[in-house]
PDB file of C-alpha atoms in Angstrom:
ATOM      1  CA  MET Q  28      15.095   4.881 -19.437  1.00  0.00           C
ATOM      2  CA  LYS Q  29      14.435   4.782 -15.700  1.00  0.00           C
ATOM      3  CA  PHE Q  30      15.335   1.626 -13.841  1.00  0.00           C
ATOM      4  CA  GLY Q  31      14.109   0.296 -10.522  1.00  0.00           C
ATOM      5  CA  ILE Q  32      16.908  -1.714  -8.948  1.00  0.00           C
ATOM      6  CA  VAL Q  33      15.994  -4.273  -6.292  1.00  0.00           C
ATOM      7  CA  ILE Q  34      18.530  -5.671  -3.830  1.00  0.00           C
ATOM      8  CA  PRO Q  35      17.123  -8.209  -1.365  1.00  0.00           C
ATOM      9  CA  THR Q  36      19.460  -8.721   1.586  1.00  0.00           C
ATOM     10  CA  TYR Q  37      19.783 -10.477   4.907  1.00  0.00           C
ATOM     11  CA  ARG Q  38      22.589 -10.681   7.440  1.00  0.00           C
ATOM     12  CA  ARG Q  39      24.063 -14.132   7.052  1.00  0.00           C
ATOM     13  CA  ASN Q  40      27.445 -13.453   8.655  1.00  0.00           C
ATOM     14  CA  ASN Q  41      29.781 -10.626   9.574  1.00  0.00           C
ATOM     15  CA  SER Q  42      30.793 -10.008   5.945  1.00  0.00           C
ATOM     16  CA  THR Q  43      27.312  -9.294   4.550  1.00  0.00           C
ATOM     17  CA  SER Q  44      27.619  -5.544   5.072  1.00  0.00           C
ATOM     18  CA  LYS Q  45      30.892  -5.555   3.081  1.00  0.00           C
ATOM     19  CA  PHE Q  46      29.225  -7.345   0.159  1.00  0.00           C
ATOM     20  CA  LEU Q  47      26.144  -5.136   0.346  1.00  0.00           C
ATOM     21  CA  LEU Q  48      28.305  -2.007   0.310  1.00  0.00           C
ATOM     22  CA  ARG Q  49      30.095  -3.273  -2.795  1.00  0.00           C
ATOM     23  CA  ALA Q  50      26.756  -3.976  -4.553  1.00  0.00           C
ATOM     24  CA  ILE Q  51      25.331  -0.554  -3.672  1.00  0.00           C
ATOM     25  CA  THR Q  52      28.552   1.206  -4.667  1.00  0.00           C
ATOM     26  CA  SER Q  53      28.412  -0.516  -8.058  1.00  0.00           C
ATOM     27  CA  VAL Q  54      24.902   0.888  -8.557  1.00  0.00           C
ATOM     28  CA  PHE Q  55      25.882   4.439  -7.649  1.00  0.00           C
ATOM     29  CA  GLU Q  56      28.960   4.265  -9.912  1.00  0.00           C
ATOM     30  CA  GLN Q  57      26.779   3.610 -12.969  1.00  0.00           C
ATOM     31  CA  THR Q  58      27.298   5.914 -15.951  1.00  0.00           C
ATOM     32  CA  HIS Q  59      23.514   5.808 -16.501  1.00  0.00           C
ATOM     33  CA  ARG Q  60      22.087   7.724 -13.533  1.00  0.00           C
ATOM     34  CA  ASP Q  61      18.325   7.399 -14.033  1.00  0.00           C
ATOM     35  CA  PHE Q  62      17.427   4.828 -11.372  1.00  0.00           C
ATOM     36  CA  LYS Q  63      16.016   4.280  -7.923  1.00  0.00           C
ATOM     37  CA  LEU Q  64      17.386   1.639  -5.579  1.00  0.00           C
ATOM     38  CA  TYR Q  65      15.077  -0.591  -3.535  1.00  0.00           C
ATOM     39  CA  ILE Q  66      16.840  -2.368  -0.680  1.00  0.00           C
ATOM     40  CA  ILE Q  67      14.609  -4.941   0.983  1.00  0.00           C
ATOM     41  CA  GLY Q  68      15.922  -6.467   4.189  1.00  0.00           C
ATOM     42  CA  ASP Q  69      14.766 -10.050   4.544  1.00  0.00           C
ATOM     43  CA  LYS Q  70      14.495  -9.736   8.337  1.00  0.00           C
ATOM     44  CA  TYR Q  71      17.996  -8.212   8.367  1.00  0.00           C
ATOM     45  CA  GLU Q  72      19.105  -8.783  11.952  1.00  0.00           C
ATOM     46  CA  GLN Q  73      21.053  -5.538  12.334  1.00  0.00           C
ATOM     47  CA  PRO Q  74      19.270  -3.029  10.071  1.00  0.00           C
ATOM     48  CA  GLU Q  75      21.443  -0.203  11.400  1.00  0.00           C
ATOM     49  CA  GLU Q  76      24.254  -1.676   9.244  1.00  0.00           C
ATOM     50  CA  VAL Q  77      22.138  -1.052   6.146  1.00  0.00           C
ATOM     51  CA  THR Q  78      21.063   2.381   7.355  1.00  0.00           C
ATOM     52  CA  GLN Q  79      24.710   3.321   7.940  1.00  0.00           C
ATOM     53  CA  ILE Q  80      25.726   2.207   4.443  1.00  0.00           C
ATOM     54  CA  LEU Q  81      22.805   4.057   2.846  1.00  0.00           C
ATOM     55  CA  SER Q  82      23.575   7.286   4.718  1.00  0.00           C
ATOM     56  CA  ASN Q  83      26.415   7.903   2.248  1.00  0.00           C
ATOM     57  CA  TYR Q  84      24.086   8.032  -0.761  1.00  0.00           C
ATOM     58  CA  PRO Q  85      21.303  10.390  -1.942  1.00  0.00           C
ATOM     59  CA  LYS Q  86      18.130   9.627   0.022  1.00  0.00           C
ATOM     60  CA  GLU Q  87      15.855  10.441  -2.917  1.00  0.00           C
ATOM     61  CA  LYS Q  88      17.425   7.581  -4.908  1.00  0.00           C
ATOM     62  CA  ILE Q  89      16.809   4.940  -2.205  1.00  0.00           C
ATOM     63  CA  TYR Q  90      13.899   3.058  -0.697  1.00  0.00           C
ATOM     64  CA  PHE Q  91      14.739   0.808   2.270  1.00  0.00           C
ATOM     65  CA  GLU Q  92      12.380  -1.548   4.024  1.00  0.00           C
ATOM     66  CA  ASN Q  93      13.350  -4.231   6.515  1.00  0.00           C
ATOM     67  CA  LEU Q  94      10.784  -7.020   6.668  1.00  0.00           C
ATOM     68  CA  SER Q  95       9.812  -8.325  10.082  1.00  0.00           C
ATOM     69  CA  TYR Q  96       9.784 -11.873   8.757  1.00  0.00           C
ATOM     70  CA  ALA Q  97      11.964 -13.941   6.405  1.00  0.00           C
ATOM     71  CA  LYS Q  98       9.379 -16.090   4.661  1.00  0.00           C
ATOM     72  CA  GLU Q  99      11.691 -18.694   3.150  1.00  0.00           C
ATOM     73  CA  ARG Q 100      14.190 -18.871   6.043  1.00  0.00           C
ATOM     74  CA  ASP Q 101      11.351 -19.135   8.545  1.00  0.00           C
ATOM     75  CA  ILE Q 102       9.991 -22.142   6.608  1.00  0.00           C
ATOM     76  CA  TYR Q 103      13.141 -23.984   5.506  1.00  0.00           C
ATOM     77  CA  TYR Q 104      15.915 -23.176   8.002  1.00  0.00           C
ATOM     78  CA  PRO Q 105      17.580 -25.329   9.314  1.00  0.00           C
ATOM     79  CA  ASN Q 106      15.732 -28.446   8.073  1.00  0.00           C
ATOM     80  CA  ASP Q 107      15.890 -28.013   4.300  1.00  0.00           C
ATOM     81  CA  LEU Q 108      18.915 -25.951   3.262  1.00  0.00           C
ATOM     82  CA  LYS Q 109      18.598 -27.006  -0.385  1.00  0.00           C
ATOM     83  CA  LYS Q 110      15.116 -25.485  -0.632  1.00  0.00           C
ATOM     84  CA  LEU Q 111      16.338 -22.435   1.260  1.00  0.00           C
ATOM     85  CA  TRP Q 112      19.230 -22.034  -1.206  1.00  0.00           C
ATOM     86  CA  CYS Q 113      16.788 -22.209  -4.132  1.00  0.00           C
ATOM     87  CA  ALA Q 114      14.066 -19.962  -2.703  1.00  0.00           C
ATOM     88  CA  GLY Q 115      15.716 -17.736  -0.106  1.00  0.00           C
ATOM     89  CA  GLY Q 116      15.092 -14.037  -0.620  1.00  0.00           C
ATOM     90  CA  THR Q 117      12.318 -14.524  -3.180  1.00  0.00           C
ATOM     91  CA  ASN Q 118       9.715 -12.858  -0.988  1.00  0.00           C
ATOM     92  CA  ALA Q 119      11.995  -9.859  -0.351  1.00  0.00           C
ATOM     93  CA  ALA Q 120      12.738  -9.591  -4.090  1.00  0.00           C
ATOM     94  CA  ASN Q 121       9.029  -9.746  -4.923  1.00  0.00           C
ATOM     95  CA  ILE Q 122       8.246  -7.010  -2.399  1.00  0.00           C
ATOM     96  CA  GLY Q 123      10.953  -4.810  -3.961  1.00  0.00           C
ATOM     97  CA  ILE Q 124       9.626  -5.496  -7.459  1.00  0.00           C
ATOM     98  CA  THR Q 125       6.059  -4.720  -6.359  1.00  0.00           C
ATOM     99  CA  LYS Q 126       7.153  -1.448  -4.739  1.00  0.00           C
ATOM    100  CA  SER Q 127       9.100  -0.359  -7.841  1.00  0.00           C
ATOM    101  CA  LEU Q 128       6.112  -1.196 -10.068  1.00  0.00           C
ATOM    102  CA  GLN Q 129       3.863   0.852  -7.758  1.00  0.00           C
ATOM    103  CA  ASP Q 130       6.329   3.727  -8.181  1.00  0.00           C
ATOM    104  CA  GLY Q 131       5.899   3.516 -11.961  1.00  0.00           C
ATOM    105  CA  PHE Q 132       9.050   1.696 -13.078  1.00  0.00           C
ATOM    106  CA  SER Q 133       8.585  -0.541 -16.096  1.00  0.00           C
ATOM    107  CA  TYR Q 134      12.180  -1.825 -16.145  1.00  0.00           C
ATOM    108  CA  ILE Q 135      13.327  -3.508 -12.970  1.00  0.00           C
ATOM    109  CA  CYS Q 136      16.747  -5.019 -12.327  1.00  0.00           C
ATOM    110  CA  LEU Q 137      17.535  -7.536  -9.609  1.00  0.00           C
ATOM    111  CA  LEU Q 138      20.982  -7.411  -8.018  1.00  0.00           C
ATOM    112  CA  ASN Q 139      21.884  -9.888  -5.290  1.00  0.00           C
ATOM    113  CA  HIS Q 140      23.553  -8.325  -2.285  1.00  0.00           C
ATOM    114  CA  ASP Q 141      26.767 -10.254  -2.907  1.00  0.00           C
ATOM    115  CA  ASP Q 142      27.083  -9.370  -6.622  1.00  0.00           C
ATOM    116  CA  TRP Q 143      28.040  -6.150  -8.381  1.00  0.00           C
ATOM    117  CA  TRP Q 144      27.815  -4.519 -11.792  1.00  0.00           C
ATOM    118  CA  ASP Q 145      30.344  -3.007 -14.162  1.00  0.00           C
ATOM    119  CA  LYS Q 146      29.973   0.781 -14.429  1.00  0.00           C
ATOM    120  CA  ASP Q 147      28.242   0.618 -17.822  1.00  0.00           C
ATOM    121  CA  HIS Q 148      25.676  -2.056 -16.916  1.00  0.00           C
ATOM    122  CA  LEU Q 149      22.616   0.232 -16.891  1.00  0.00           C
ATOM    123  CA  GLU Q 150      23.928   2.185 -19.863  1.00  0.00           C
ATOM    124  CA  SER Q 151      24.168  -1.061 -21.849  1.00  0.00           C
ATOM    125  CA  LEU Q 152      20.639  -2.052 -20.844  1.00  0.00           C
ATOM    126  CA  ASN Q 153      19.348   1.379 -21.765  1.00  0.00           C
ATOM    127  CA  LYS Q 154      21.015   1.197 -25.178  1.00  0.00           C
ATOM    128  CA  VAL Q 155      19.580  -2.248 -25.963  1.00  0.00           C
ATOM    129  CA  ILE Q 156      16.085  -1.240 -24.837  1.00  0.00           C
ATOM    130  CA  ASN Q 157      16.153   1.926 -26.944  1.00  0.00           C
ATOM    131  CA  GLU Q 158      17.483   0.115 -30.016  1.00  0.00           C
ATOM    132  CA  THR Q 159      15.275  -2.972 -29.847  1.00  0.00           C
ATOM    133  CA  GLN Q 160      12.229  -1.910 -27.808  1.00  0.00           C
ATOM    134  CA  ALA Q 161      12.813  -5.062 -25.762  1.00  0.00           C
ATOM    135  CA  VAL Q 162      10.308  -5.655 -22.993  1.00  0.00           C
ATOM    136  CA  TRP Q 163      12.514  -8.159 -21.178  1.00  0.00           C
ATOM    137  CA  LEU Q 164      16.273  -8.655 -20.926  1.00  0.00           C
ATOM    138  CA  CYS Q 165      18.505 -11.186 -19.241  1.00  0.00           C
ATOM    139  CA  THR Q 166      22.029 -10.159 -18.254  1.00  0.00           C
ATOM    140  CA  ARG Q 167      24.929 -11.450 -16.263  1.00  0.00           C
ATOM    141  CA  SER Q 168      26.554 -10.069 -13.149  1.00  0.00           C
ATOM    142  CA  THR Q 169      30.023 -10.426 -11.698  1.00  0.00           C
ATOM    143  CA  TYR Q 170      30.597 -12.456  -8.569  1.00  0.00           C
ATOM    144  CA  PHE Q 171      33.195 -14.340  -6.616  1.00  0.00           C
ATOM    145  CA  GLN Q 172      33.429 -16.255  -3.382  1.00  0.00           C
ATOM    146  CA  GLU Q 173      35.837 -15.457  -0.607  1.00  0.00           C
TER     147      GLU Q 173
END
């Protein structure tokens, strides 16, 4: 099974690139290797950080687009942080999902830029899909706050 993996990201502080690197590394350490990664910058303020991180990985496995606008942040920041927390990054995620669908992926995984996966995450998904013919799955990811 081929997976489109969407990571929406924006630069919220000086540690974002560290978290993003960890998320991307967890994708490229997967035992199941049939995937393409879609990184969508939600008006990422220093896109060269993302470009630098991505330069260490195979270009044919990556699509990167940095949006010129951050739909939810432009609407809700700084007046309604609760709405921003609930909706932030949705537009970037939807653009990544749309792009992966256009590229022919029928299974799309969303990974937040501050989360990461165990090495067998995609392999487990692939196994369940093949065994059950599931059209939709919900999984968990690993996270922590510093």
